[in-house]
PDB file of C-alpha atoms in Angstrom:
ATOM      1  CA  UNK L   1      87.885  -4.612  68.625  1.00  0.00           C
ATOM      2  CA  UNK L   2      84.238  -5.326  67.976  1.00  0.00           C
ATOM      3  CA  UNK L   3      84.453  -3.064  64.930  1.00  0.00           C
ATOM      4  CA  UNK L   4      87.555  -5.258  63.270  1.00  0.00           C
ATOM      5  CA  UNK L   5      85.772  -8.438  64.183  1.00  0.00           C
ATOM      6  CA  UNK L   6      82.795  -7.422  62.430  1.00  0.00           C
ATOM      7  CA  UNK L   7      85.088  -6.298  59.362  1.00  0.00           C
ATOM      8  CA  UNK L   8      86.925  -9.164  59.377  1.00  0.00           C
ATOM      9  CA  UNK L   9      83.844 -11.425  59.169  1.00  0.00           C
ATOM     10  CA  UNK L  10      82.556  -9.354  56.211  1.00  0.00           C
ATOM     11  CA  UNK L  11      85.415  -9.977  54.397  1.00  0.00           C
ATOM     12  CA  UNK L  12      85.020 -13.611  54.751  1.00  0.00           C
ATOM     13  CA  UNK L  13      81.623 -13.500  53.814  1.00  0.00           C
ATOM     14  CA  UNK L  14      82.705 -12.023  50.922  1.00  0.00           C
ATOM     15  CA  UNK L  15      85.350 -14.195  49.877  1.00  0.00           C
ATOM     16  CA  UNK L  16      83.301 -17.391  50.454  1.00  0.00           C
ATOM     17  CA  UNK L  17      79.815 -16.730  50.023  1.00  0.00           C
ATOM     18  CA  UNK L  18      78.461 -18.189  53.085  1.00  0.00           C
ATOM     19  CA  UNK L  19      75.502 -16.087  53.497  1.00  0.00           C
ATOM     20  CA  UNK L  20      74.082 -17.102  50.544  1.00  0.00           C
ATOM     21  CA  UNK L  21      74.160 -20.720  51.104  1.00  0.00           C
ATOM     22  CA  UNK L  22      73.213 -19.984  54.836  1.00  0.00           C
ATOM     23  CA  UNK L  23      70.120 -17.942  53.026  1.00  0.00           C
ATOM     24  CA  UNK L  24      69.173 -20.984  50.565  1.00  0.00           C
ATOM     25  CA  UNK L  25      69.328 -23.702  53.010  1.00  0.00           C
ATOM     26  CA  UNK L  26      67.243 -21.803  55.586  1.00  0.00           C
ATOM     27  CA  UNK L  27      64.924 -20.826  52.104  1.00  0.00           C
ATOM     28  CA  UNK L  28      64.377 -24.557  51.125  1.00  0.00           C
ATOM     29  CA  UNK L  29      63.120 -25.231  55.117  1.00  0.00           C
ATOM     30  CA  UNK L  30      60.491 -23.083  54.655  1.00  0.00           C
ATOM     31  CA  UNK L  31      59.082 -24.317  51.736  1.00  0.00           C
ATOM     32  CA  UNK L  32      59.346 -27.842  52.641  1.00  0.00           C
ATOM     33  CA  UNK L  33      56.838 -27.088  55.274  1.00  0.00           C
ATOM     34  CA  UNK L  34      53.520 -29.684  54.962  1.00  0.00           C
ATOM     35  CA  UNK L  35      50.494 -28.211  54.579  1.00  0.00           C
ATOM     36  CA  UNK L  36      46.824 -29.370  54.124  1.00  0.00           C
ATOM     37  CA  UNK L  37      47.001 -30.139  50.511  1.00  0.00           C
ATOM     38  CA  UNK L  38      49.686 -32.457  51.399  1.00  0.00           C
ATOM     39  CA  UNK L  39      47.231 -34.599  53.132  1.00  0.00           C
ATOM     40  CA  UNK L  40      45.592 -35.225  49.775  1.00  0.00           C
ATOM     41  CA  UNK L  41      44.699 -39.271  49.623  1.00  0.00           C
ATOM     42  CA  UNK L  42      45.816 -40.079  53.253  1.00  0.00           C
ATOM     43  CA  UNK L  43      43.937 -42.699  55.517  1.00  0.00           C
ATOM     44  CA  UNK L  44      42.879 -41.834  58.943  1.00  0.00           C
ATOM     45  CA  UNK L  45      42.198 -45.101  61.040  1.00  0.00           C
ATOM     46  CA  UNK L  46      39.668 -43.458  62.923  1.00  0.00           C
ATOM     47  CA  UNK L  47      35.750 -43.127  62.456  1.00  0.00           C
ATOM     48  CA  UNK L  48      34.906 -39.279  61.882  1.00  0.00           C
ATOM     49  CA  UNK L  49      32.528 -39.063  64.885  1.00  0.00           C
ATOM     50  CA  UNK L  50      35.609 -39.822  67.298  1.00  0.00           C
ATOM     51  CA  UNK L  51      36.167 -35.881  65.865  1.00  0.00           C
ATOM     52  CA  UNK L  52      34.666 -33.115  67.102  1.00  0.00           C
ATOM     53  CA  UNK L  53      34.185 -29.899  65.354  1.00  0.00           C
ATOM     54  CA  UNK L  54      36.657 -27.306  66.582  1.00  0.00           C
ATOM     55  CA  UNK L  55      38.673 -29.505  68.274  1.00  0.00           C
ATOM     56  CA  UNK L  56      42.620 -30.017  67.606  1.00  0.00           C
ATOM     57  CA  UNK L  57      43.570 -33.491  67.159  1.00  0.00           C
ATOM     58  CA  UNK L  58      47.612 -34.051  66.444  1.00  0.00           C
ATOM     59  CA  UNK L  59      47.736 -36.969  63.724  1.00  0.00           C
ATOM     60  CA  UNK L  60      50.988 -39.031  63.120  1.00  0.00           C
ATOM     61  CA  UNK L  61      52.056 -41.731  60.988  1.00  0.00           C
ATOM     62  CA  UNK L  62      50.871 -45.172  62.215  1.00  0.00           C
ATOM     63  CA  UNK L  63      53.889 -47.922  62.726  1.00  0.00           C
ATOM     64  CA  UNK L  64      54.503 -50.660  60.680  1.00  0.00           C
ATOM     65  CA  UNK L  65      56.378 -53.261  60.508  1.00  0.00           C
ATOM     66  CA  UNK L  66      59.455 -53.170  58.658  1.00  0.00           C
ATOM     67  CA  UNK L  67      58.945 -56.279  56.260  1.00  0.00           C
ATOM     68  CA  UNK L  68      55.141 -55.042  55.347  1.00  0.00           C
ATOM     69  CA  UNK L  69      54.408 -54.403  51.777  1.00  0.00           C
ATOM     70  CA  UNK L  70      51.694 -52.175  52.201  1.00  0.00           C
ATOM     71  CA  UNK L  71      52.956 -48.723  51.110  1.00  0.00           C
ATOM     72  CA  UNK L  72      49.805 -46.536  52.232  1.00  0.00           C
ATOM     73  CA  UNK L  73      50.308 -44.121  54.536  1.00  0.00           C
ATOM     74  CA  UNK L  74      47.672 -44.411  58.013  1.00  0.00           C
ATOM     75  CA  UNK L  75      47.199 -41.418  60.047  1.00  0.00           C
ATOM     76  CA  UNK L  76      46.000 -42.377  63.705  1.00  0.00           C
ATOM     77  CA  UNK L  77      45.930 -40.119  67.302  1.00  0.00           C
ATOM     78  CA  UNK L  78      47.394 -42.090  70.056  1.00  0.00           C
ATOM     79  CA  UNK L  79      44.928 -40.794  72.664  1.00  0.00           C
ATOM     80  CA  UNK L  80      42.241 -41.866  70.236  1.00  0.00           C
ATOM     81  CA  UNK L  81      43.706 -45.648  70.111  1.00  0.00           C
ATOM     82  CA  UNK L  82      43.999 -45.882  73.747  1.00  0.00           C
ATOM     83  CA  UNK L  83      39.947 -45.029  74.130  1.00  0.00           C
ATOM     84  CA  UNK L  84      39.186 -47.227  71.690  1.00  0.00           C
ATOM     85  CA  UNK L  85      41.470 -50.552  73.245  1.00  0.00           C
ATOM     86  CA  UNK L  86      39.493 -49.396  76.848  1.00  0.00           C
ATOM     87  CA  UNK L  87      35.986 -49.695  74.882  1.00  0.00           C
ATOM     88  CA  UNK L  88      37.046 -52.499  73.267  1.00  0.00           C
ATOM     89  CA  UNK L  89      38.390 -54.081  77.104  1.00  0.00           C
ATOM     90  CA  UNK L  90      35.345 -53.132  79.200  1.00  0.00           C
ATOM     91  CA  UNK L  91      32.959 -54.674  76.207  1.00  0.00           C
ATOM     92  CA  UNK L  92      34.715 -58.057  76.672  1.00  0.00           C
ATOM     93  CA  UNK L  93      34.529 -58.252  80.236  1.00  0.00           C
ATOM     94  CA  UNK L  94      30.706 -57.435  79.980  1.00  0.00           C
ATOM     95  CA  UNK L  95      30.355 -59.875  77.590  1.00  0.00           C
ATOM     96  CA  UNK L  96      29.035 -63.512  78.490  1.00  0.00           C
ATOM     97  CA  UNK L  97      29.474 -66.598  76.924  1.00  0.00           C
ATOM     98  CA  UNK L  98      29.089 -67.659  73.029  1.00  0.00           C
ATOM     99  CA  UNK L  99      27.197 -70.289  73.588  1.00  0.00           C
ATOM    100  CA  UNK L 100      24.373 -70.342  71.216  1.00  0.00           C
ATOM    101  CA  UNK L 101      23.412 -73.696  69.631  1.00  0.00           C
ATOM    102  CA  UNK L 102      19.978 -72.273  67.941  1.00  0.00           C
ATOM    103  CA  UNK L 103      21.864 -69.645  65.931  1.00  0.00           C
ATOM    104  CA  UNK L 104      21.092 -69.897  62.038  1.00  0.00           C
ATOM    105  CA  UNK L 105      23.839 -70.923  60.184  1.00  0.00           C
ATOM    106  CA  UNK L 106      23.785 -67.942  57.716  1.00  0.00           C
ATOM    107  CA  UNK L 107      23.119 -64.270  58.175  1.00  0.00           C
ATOM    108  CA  UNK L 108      22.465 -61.447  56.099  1.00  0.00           C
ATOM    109  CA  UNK L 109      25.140 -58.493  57.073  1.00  0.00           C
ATOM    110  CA  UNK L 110      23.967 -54.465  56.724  1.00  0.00           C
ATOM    111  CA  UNK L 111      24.264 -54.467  52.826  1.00  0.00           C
ATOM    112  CA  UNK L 112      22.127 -57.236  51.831  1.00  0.00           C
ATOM    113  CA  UNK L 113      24.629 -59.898  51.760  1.00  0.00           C
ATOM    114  CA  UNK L 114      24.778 -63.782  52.691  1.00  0.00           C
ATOM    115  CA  UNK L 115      27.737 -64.481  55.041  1.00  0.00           C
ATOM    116  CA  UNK L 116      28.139 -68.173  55.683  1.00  0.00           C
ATOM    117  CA  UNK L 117      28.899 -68.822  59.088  1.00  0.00           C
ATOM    118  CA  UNK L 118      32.185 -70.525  59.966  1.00  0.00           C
ATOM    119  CA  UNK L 119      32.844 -73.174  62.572  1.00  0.00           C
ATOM    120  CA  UNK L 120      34.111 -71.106  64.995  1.00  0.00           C
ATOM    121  CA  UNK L 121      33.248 -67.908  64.513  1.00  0.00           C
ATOM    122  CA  UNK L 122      33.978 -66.234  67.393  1.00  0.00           C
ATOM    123  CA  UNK L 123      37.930 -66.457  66.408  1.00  0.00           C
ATOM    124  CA  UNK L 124      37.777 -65.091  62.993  1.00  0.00           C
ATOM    125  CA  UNK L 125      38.353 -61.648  64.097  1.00  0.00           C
ATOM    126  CA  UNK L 126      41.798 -63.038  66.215  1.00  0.00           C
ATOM    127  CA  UNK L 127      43.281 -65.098  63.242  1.00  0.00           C
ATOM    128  CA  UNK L 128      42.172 -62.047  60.564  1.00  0.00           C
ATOM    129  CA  UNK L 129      43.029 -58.962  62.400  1.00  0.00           C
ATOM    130  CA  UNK L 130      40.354 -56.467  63.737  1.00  0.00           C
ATOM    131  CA  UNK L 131      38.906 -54.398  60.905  1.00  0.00           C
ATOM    132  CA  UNK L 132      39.232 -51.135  62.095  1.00  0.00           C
ATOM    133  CA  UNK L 133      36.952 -48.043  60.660  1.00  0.00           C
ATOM    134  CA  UNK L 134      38.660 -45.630  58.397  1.00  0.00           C
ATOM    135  CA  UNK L 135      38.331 -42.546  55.858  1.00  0.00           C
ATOM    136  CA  UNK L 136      40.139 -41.027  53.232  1.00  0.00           C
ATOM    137  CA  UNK L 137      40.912 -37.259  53.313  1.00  0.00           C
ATOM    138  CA  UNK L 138      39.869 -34.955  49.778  1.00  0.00           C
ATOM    139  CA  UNK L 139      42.161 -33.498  47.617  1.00  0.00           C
ATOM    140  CA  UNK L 140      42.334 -30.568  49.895  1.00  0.00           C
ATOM    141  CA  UNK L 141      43.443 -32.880  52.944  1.00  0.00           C
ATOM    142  CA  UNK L 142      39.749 -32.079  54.328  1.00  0.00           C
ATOM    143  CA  UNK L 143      37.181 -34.603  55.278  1.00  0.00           C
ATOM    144  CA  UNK L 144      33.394 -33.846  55.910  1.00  0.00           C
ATOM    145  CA  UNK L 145      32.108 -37.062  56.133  1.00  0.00           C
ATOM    146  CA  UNK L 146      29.134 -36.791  53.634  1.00  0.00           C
ATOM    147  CA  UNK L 147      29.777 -40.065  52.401  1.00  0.00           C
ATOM    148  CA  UNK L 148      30.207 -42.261  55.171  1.00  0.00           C
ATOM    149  CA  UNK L 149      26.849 -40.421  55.940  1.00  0.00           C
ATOM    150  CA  UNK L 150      25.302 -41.266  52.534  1.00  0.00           C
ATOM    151  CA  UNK L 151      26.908 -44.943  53.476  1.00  0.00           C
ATOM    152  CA  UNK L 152      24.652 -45.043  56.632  1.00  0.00           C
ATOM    153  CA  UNK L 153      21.318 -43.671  55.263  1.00  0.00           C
ATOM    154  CA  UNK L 154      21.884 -46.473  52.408  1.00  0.00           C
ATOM    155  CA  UNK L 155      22.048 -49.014  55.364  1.00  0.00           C
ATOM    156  CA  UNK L 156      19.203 -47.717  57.505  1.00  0.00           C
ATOM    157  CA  UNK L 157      17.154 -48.113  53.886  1.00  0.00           C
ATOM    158  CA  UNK L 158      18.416 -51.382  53.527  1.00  0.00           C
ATOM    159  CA  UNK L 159      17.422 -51.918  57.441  1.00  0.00           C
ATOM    160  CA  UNK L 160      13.682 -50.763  56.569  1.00  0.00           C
ATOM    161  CA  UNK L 161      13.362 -52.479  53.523  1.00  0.00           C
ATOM    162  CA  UNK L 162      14.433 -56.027  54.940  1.00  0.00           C
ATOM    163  CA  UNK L 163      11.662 -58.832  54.885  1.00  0.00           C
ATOM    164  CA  UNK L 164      11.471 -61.411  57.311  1.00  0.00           C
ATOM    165  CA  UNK L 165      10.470 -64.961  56.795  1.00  0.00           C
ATOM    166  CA  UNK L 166       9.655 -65.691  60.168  1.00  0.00           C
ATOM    167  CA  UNK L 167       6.226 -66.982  60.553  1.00  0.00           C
ATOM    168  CA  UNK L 168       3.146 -65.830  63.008  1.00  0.00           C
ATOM    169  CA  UNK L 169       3.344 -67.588  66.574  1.00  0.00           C
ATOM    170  CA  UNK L 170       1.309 -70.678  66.372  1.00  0.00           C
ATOM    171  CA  UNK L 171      -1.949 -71.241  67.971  1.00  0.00           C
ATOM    172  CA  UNK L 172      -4.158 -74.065  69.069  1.00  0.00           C
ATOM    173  CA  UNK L 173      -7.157 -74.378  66.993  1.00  0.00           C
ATOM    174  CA  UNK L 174     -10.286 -73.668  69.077  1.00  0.00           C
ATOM    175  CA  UNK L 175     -13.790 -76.332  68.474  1.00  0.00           C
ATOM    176  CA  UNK L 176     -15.535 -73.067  68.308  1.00  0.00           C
ATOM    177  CA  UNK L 177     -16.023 -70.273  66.054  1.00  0.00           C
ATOM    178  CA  UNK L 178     -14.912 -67.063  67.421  1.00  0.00           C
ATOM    179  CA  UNK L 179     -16.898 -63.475  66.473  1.00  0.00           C
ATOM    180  CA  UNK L 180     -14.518 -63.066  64.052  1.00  0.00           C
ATOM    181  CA  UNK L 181     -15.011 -65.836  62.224  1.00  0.00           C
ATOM    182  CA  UNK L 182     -18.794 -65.909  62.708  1.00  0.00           C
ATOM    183  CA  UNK L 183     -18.932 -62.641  60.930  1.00  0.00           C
ATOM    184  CA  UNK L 184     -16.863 -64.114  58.242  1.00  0.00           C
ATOM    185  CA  UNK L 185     -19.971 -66.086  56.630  1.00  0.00           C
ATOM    186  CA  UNK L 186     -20.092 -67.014  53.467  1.00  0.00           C
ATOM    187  CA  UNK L 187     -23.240 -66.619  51.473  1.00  0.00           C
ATOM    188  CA  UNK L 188     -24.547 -69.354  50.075  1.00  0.00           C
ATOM    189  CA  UNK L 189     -26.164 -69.830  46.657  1.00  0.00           C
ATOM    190  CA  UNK L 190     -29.602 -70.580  46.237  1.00  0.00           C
ATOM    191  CA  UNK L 191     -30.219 -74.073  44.288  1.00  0.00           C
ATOM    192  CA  UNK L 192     -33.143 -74.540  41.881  1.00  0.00           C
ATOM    193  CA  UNK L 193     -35.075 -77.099  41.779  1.00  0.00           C
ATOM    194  CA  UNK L 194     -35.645 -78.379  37.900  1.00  0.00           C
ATOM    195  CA  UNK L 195     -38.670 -79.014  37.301  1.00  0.00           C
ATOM    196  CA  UNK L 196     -39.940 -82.236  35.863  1.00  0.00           C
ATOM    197  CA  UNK L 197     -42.480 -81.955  32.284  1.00  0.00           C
ATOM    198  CA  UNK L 198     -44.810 -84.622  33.079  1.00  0.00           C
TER     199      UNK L 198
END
């Protein structure tokens, strides 16, 4: 029974051709299969120290809305978001009021550059959107982080190199000299006395 089965389905095969479309279809899975150099030019909304060497981290597409006309692809790790909205949530409830009416009006950000303050500042980051950290991966879907590194350095420079206009504390002029200034004498220049020809 099992033999005429088996002979019957051969003939089929023959007649049709299924194996070979069974074969193909099975063949195209298999090289449809992503791999790193697929990655090539992808973002990952994540800052490369949330990484840590040798461990896995499972990335996936981020969502987006529908109607958005952004067509750039944004890797993120679900487990990484969540730590991130629970840092974000325990730094605003350690966070006290905004209240500072001293505050200059302008500051100078990490790259050297004048950013006006606005009115109220404190909302800019709810009406713009939080700008969240990212990196692009290499041609090889890699990413070592060299230049967010060289980025940083760059900054620290900038950091060192900064001047700052503030003046020295003031201090109530004394009525006496102090040793310092006592030292600090100035010499002073002998006068001749002309001589009148009689």
């Amino acid at each position: 029974m099992a033999e005429r089965r088996a002979k019957l389905l051969q003939e089929m095969e023959e007649e049709f051709g299924i194996s070979n479309l069974v074969e193909e279809e099975f063949g195209q899975k298999e090289k449809e299969k992503y791999s790193s150099s697929d990655l090539q030019g992808l973002t990952v909304e994540h800052t490369i120290d949330s990484f840590q060497e040798g461990q896995t981290v499972v990335l996936t597409l981020k969502d987006k809305g529908v109607l958005e006309e952004d067509d750039s692809d944004i890797l993120v790790n679900v487990n990484i978001v969540d730590q991130e909205k629970a840092k974000k949530n325990t730094e605003l409830k350690k966070r006290r009021p905004d209240y500072k009416p001293y505050e200059e009006e302008e500051s100078v950000d990490d790259m050297a550059m004048l950013k006006h303050k606005t009115i109220l500042s404190k909302y800019d980051e709810e009406i713009d959107g939080e700008k969240k950290k990212s990196f692009r991966l290499d041609s090889v879907g890699m990413a070592d982080g060299s230049w967010e590194k060289e980025i940083e350095h760059i900054r620290e420079n900038l950091r060192n190199q900064a001047q700052s206009l503030d003046l020295p504390a003031m201090k109530i002029a004394s009525e006496y000299y102090s040793a310092d200034e006592m030292e600090a004498k100035f010499k002073k220049t002998k006068r001749r006395v002309k001589r009148l020809r009689k």
